[in-house]
Coordinates of N, CA, C and O in Angstrom, one line a residue:
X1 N 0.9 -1.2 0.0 CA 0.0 0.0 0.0 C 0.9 1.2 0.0 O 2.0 1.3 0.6
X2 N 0.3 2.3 -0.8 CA 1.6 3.4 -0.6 C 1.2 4.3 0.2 O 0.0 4.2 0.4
X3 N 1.8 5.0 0.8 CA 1.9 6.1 1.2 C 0.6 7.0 1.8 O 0.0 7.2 2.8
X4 N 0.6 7.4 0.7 CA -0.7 8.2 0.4 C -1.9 7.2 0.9 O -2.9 7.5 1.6
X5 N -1.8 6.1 0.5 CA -3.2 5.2 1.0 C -3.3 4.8 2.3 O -4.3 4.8 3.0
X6 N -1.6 4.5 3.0 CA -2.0 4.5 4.5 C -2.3 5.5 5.4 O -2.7 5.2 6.5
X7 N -2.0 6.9 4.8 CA -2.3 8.0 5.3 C -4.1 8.6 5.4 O -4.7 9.3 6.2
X8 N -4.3 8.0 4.2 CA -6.0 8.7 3.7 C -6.7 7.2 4.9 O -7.5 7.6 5.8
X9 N -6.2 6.0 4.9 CA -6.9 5.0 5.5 C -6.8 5.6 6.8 O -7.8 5.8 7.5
X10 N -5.4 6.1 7.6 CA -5.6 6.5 9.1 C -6.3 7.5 9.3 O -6.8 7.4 10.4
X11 N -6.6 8.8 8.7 CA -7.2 9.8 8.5 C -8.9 9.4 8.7 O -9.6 9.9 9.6
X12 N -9.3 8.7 7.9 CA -10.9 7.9 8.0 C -11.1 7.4 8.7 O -12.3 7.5 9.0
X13 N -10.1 6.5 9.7 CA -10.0 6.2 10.9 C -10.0 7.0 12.6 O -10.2 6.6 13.7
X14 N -9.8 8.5 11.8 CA -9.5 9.3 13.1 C -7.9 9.5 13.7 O -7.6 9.9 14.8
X15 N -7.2 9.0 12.8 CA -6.2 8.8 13.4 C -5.2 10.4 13.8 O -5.0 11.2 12.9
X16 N -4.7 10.6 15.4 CA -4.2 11.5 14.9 C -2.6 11.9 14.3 O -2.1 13.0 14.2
X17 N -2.1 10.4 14.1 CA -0.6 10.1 14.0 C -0.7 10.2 12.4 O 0.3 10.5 11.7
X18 N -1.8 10.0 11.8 CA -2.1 10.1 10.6 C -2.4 11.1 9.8 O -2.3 11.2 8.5
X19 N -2.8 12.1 10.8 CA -2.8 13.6 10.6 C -1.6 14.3 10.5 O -1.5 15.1 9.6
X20 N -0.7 14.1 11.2 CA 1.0 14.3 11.4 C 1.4 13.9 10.8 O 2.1 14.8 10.5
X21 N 1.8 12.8 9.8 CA 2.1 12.4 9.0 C 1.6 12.7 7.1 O 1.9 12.1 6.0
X22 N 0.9 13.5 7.3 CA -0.2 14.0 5.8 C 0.3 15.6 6.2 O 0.6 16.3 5.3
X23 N 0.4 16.2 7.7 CA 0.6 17.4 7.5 C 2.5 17.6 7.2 O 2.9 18.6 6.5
X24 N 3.5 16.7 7.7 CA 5.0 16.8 7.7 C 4.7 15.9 6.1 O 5.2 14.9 6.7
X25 N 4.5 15.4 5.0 CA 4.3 14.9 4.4 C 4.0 15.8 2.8 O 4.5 15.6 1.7
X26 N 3.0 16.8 3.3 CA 2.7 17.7 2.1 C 2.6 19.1 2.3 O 2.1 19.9 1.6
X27 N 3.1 19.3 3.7 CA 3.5 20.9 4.5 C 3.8 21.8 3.2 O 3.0 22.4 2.6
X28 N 5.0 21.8 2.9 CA 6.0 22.3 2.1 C 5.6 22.2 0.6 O 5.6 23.1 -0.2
X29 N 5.1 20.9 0.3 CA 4.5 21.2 -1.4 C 3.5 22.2 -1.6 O 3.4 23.1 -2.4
X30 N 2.6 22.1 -0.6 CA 1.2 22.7 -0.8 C 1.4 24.1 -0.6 O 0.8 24.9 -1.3
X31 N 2.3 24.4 0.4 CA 3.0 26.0 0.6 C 3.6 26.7 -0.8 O 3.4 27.9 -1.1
X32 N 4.3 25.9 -1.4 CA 4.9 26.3 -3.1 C 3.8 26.0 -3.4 O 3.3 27.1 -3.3
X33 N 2.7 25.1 -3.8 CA 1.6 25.3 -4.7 C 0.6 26.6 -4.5 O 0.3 27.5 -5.3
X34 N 0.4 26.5 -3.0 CA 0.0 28.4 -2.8 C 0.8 29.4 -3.4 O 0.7 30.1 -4.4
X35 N 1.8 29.3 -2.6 CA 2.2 30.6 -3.1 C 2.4 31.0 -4.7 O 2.5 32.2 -5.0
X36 N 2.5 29.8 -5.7 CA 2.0 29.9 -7.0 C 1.2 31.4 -7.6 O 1.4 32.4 -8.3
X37 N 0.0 30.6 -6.4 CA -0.8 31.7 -6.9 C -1.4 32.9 -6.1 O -2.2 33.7 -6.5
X38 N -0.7 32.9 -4.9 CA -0.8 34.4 -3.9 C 0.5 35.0 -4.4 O 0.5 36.3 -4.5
X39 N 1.6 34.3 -4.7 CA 3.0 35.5 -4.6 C 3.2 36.0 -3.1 O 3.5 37.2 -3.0
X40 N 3.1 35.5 -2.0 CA 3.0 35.9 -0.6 C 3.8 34.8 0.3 O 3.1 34.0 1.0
X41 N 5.2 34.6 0.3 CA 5.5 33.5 1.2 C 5.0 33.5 2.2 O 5.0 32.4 2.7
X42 N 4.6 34.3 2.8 CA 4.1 33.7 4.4 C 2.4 34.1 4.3 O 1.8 33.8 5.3
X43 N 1.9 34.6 3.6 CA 0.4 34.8 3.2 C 0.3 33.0 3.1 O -0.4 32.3 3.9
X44 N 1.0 32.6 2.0 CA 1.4 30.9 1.6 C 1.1 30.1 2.5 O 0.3 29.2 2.6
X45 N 2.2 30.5 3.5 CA 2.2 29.5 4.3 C 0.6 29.5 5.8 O 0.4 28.6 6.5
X46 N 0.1 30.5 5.8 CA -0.8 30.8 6.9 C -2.0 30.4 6.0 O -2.8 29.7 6.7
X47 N -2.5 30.5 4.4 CA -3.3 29.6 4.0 C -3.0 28.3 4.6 O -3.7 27.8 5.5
X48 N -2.0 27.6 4.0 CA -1.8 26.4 4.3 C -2.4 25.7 5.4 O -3.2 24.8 5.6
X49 N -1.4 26.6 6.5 CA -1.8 26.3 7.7 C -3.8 26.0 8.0 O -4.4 25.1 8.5
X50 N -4.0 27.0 7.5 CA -5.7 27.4 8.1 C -6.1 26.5 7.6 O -6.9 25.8 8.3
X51 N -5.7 26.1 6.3 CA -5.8 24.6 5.4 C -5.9 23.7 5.8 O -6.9 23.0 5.4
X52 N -5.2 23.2 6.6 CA -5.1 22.0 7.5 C -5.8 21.5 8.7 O -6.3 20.5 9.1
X53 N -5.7 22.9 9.1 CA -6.7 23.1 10.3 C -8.5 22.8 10.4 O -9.3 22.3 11.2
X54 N -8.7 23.3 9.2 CA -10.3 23.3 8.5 C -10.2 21.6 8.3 O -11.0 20.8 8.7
X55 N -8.9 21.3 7.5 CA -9.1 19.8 7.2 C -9.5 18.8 8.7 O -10.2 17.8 8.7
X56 N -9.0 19.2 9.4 CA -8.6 18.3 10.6 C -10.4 18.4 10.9 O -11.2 17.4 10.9
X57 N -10.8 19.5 11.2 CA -12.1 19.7 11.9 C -12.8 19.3 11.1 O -13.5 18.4 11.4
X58 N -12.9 19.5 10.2 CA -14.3 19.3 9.5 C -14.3 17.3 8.6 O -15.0 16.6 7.9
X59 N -13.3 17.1 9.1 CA -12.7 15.3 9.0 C -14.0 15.0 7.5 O -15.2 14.8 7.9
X60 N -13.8 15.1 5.8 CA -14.4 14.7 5.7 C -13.3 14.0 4.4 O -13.3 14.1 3.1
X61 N -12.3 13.3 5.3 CA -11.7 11.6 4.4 C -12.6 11.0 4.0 O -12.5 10.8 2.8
X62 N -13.7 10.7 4.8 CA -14.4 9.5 3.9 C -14.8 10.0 2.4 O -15.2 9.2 1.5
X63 N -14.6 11.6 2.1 CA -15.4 11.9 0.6 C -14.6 11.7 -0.1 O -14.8 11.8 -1.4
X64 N -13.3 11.5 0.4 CA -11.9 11.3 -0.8 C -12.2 9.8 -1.4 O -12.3 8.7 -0.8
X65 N -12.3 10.1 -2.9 CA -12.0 9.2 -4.2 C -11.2 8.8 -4.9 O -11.1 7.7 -5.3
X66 N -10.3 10.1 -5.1 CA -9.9 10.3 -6.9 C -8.4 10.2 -6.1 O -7.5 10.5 -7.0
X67 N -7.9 10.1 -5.1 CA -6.4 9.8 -4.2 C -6.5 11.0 -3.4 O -7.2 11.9 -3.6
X68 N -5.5 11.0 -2.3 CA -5.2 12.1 -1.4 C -5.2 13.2 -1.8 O -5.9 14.2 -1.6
X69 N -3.7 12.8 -2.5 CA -2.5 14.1 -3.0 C -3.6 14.8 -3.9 O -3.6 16.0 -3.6
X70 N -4.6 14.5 -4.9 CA -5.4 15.5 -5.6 C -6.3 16.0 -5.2 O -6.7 17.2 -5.6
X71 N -7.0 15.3 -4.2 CA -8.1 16.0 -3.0 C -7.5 17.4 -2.8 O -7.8 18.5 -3.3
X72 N -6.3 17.1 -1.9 CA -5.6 17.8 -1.7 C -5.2 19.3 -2.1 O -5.6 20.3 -1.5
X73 N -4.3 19.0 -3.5 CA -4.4 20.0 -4.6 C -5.4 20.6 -5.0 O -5.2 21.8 -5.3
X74 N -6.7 20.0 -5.1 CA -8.0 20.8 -5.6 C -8.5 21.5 -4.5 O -8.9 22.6 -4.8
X75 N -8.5 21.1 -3.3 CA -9.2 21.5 -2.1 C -8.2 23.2 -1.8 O -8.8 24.2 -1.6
X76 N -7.0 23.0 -1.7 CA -6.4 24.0 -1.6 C -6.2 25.5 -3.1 O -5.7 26.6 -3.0
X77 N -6.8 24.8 -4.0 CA -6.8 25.7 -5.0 C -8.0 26.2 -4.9 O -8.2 27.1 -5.7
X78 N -8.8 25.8 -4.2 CA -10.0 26.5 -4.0 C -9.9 27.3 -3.0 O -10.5 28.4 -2.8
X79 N -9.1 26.7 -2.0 CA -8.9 28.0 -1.0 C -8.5 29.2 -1.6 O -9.0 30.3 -1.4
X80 N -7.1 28.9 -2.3 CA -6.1 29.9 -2.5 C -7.4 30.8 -3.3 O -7.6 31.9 -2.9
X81 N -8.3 30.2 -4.4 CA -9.1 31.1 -5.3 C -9.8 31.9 -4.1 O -9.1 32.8 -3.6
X82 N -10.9 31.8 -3.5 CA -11.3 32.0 -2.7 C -10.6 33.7 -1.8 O -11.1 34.8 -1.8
X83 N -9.3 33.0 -1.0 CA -8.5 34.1 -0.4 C -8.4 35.2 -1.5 O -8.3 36.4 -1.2
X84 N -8.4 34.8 -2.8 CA -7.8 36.0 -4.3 C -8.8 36.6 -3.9 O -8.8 37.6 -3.2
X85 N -9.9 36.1 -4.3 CA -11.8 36.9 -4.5 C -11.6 37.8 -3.6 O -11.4 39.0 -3.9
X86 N -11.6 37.1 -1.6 CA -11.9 38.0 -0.9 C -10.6 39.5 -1.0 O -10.7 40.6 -0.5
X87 N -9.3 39.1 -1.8 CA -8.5 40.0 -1.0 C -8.4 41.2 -2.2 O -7.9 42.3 -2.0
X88 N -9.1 40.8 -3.4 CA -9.7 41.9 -4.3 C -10.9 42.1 -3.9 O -11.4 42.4 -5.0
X89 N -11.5 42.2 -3.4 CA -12.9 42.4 -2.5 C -12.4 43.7 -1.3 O -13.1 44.6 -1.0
X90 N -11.3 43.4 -0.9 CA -11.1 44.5 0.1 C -10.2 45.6 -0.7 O -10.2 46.8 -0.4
X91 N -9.5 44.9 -1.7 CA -9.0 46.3 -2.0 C -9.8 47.0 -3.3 O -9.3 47.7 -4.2
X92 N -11.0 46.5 -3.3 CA -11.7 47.5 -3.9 C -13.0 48.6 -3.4 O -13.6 49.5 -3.9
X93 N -13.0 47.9 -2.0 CA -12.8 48.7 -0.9 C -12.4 49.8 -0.3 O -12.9 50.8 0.3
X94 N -11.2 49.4 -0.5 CA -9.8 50.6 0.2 C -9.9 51.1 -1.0 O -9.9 52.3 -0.7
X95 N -10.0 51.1 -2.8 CA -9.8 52.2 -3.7 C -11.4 52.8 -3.5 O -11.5 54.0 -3.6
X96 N -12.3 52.2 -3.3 CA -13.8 52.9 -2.6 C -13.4 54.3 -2.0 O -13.3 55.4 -2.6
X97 N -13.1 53.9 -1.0 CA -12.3 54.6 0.6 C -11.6 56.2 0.1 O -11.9 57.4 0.1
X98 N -10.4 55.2 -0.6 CA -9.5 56.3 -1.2 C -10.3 56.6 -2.5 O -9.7 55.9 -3.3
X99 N -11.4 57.2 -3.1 CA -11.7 57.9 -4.3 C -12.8 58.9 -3.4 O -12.7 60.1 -3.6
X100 N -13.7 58.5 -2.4 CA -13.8 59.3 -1.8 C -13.3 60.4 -0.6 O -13.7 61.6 -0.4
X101 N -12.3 59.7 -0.1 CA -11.0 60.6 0.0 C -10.7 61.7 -1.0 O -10.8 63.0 -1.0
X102 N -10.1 60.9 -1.7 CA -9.9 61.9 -3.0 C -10.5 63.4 -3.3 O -10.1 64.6 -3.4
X103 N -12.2 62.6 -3.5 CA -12.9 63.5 -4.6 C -13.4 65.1 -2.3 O -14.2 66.0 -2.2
X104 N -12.7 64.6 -1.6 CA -13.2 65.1 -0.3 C -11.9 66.0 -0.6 O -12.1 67.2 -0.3
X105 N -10.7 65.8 -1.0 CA -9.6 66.3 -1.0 C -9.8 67.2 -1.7 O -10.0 68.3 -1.2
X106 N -9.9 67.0 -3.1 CA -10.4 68.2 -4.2 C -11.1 69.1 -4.1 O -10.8 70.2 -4.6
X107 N -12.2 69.0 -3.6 CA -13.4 70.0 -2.6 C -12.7 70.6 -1.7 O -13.0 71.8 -1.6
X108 N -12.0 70.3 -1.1 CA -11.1 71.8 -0.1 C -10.4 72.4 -0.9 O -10.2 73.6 -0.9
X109 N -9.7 71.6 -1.9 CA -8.7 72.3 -3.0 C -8.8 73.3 -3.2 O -8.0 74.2 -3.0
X110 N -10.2 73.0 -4.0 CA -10.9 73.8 -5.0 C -12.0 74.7 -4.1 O -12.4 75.8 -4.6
X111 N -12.2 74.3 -2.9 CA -12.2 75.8 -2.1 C -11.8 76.8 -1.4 O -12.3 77.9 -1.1
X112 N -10.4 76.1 -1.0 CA -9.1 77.1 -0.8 C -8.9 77.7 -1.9 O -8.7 78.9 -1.7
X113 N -9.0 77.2 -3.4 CA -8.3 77.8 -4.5 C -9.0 79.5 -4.9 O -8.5 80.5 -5.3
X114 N -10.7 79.1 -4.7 CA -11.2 79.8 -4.8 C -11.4 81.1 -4.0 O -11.5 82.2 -4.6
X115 N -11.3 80.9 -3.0 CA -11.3 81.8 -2.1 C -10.5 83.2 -2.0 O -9.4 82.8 -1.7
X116 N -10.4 84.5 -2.1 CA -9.7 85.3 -1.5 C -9.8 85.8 -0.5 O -10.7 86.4 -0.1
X117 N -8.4 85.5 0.4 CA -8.4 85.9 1.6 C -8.3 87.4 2.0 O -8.6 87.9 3.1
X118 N -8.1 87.8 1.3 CA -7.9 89.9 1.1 C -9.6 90.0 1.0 O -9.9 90.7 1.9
X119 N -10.4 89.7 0.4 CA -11.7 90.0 0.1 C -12.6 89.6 0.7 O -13.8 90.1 0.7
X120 N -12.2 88.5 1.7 CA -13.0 88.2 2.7 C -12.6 88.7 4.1 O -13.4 88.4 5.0
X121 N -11.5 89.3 4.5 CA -11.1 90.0 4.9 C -11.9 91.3 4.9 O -12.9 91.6 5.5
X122 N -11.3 92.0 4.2 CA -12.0 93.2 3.8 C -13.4 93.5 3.9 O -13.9 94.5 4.5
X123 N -14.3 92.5 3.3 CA -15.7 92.6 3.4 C -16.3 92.5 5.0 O -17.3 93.0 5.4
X124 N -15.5 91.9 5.6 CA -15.3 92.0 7.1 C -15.2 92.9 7.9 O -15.9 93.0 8.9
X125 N -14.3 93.8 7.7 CA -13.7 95.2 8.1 C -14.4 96.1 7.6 O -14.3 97.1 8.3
X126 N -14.9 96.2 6.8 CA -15.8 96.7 6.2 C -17.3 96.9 7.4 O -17.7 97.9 8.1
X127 N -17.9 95.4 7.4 CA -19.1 95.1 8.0 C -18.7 95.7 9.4 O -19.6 96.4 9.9
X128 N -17.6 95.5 10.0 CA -16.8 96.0 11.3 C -17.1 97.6 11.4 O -17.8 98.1 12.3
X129 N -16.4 98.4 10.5 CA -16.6 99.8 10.3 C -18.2 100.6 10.3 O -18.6 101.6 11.0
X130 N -18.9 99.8 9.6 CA -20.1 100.3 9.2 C -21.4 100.1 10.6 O -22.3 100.8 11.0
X131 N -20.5 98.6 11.2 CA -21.6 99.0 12.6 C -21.1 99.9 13.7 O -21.8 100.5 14.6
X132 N -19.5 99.8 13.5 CA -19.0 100.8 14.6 C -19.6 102.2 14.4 O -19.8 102.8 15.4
X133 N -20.1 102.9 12.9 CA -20.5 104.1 12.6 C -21.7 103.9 12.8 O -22.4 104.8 12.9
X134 N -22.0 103.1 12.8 CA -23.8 102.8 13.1 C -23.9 103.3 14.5 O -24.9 104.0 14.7
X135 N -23.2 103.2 15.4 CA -23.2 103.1 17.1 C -22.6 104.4 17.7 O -22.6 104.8 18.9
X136 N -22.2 105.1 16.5 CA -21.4 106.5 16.8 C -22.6 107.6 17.2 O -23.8 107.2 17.0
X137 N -22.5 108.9 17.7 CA -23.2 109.6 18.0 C -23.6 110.3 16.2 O -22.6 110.2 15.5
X138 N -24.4 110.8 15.8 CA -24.6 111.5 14.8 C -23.8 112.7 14.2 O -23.6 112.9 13.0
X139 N -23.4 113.4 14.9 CA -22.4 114.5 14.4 C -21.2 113.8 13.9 O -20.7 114.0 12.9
X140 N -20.8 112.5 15.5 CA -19.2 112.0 14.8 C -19.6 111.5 13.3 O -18.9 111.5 12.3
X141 N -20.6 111.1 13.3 CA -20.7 109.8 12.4 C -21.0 110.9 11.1 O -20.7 110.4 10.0
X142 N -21.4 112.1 11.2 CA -21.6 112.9 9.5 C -19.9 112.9 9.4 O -19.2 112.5 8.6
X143 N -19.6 113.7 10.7 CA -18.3 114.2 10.2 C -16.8 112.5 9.7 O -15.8 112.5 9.1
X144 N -17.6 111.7 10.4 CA -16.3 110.2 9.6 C -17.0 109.9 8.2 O -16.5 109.4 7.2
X145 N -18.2 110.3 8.5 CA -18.9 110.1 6.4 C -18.2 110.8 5.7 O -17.8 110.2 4.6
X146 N -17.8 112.2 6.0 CA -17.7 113.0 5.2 C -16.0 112.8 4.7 O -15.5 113.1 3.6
X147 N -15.5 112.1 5.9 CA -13.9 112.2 5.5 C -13.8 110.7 4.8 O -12.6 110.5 4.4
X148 N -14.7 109.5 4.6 CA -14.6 108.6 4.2 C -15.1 108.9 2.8 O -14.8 107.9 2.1
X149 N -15.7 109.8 2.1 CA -16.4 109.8 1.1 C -15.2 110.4 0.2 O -15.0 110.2 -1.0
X150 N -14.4 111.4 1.0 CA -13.3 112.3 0.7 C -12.4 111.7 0.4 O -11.5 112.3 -0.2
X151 N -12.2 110.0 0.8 CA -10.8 109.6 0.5 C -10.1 109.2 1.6 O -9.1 108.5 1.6
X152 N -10.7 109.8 2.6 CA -9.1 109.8 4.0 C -10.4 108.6 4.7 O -11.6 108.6 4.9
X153 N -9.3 107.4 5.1 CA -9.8 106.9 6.0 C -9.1 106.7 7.5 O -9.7 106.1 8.4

């Protein structure tokens, strides 16, 4: 019997020396087969890991047919797919995030840009002046009209 067969037979059995021997056994291939397709050595290896772990719990040897080693392979390429989906799922998210950002950034831009500070200023001091002469006694207030109309302020 090879290998692979007394491993999948201990495994259906519960075994957990059999489990140790399937994980020191295809640790390292399945880690290069991930990272294949993450490009993440230790992203690689923490699928794997979670891999194994799902396998242990959810014990379902008895559905293996077609041999170990391709259960295996297929079961893990579905993970790895899976992990892609979600981790383009978040970063279209975070470009979500950052365009809103963005378009929040441009809106101050473009209302700092607009703005003059002299003219809003001014219209200020202005508003300032006009109530201070509003509050003036009437004589002061012809005689600062008459010198503001004149030029002299």
């Amino acid at each position: 019997m090879k290998e692979e067969q007394i491993i999948l037979k201990g495994l259906q059995q519960g075994s957990e020396q059999a489990y140790k021997d399937l994980f020191t056994a295809y640790f390292s291939d399945l880690v290069l087969y991930a990272n294949h397709f993450i490009k993440n050595q230790a992203a690689a290896e923490d699928i794997v890991q979670d891999f194994f772990i799902t396998l242990w719990f959810e014990k379902k040897f008895s559905n293996i047919e077609n041999g170990l080693e391709s259960y295996l392979y297929r079961s893990l390429h579905n993970t790895c797919l899976n992990h892609l989906r979600n981790e383009h799922l978040r970063m279209e998210a975070r470009e979500s995030i950052l365009a809103d950002e963005l378009y929040e950034l441009d809106f101050r831009i473009a209302s700092l840009d607009s703005s003059d500070p002299n003219r809003l200023f001014s219209e200020e001091i202005v508003e300032i002046v006009n109530r201070t002469l509003g509050e003036l006694p009437e004589k002061t207030r012809k005689r600062e009209g008459r010198r503001n109309s004149a030029g002299c302020r």
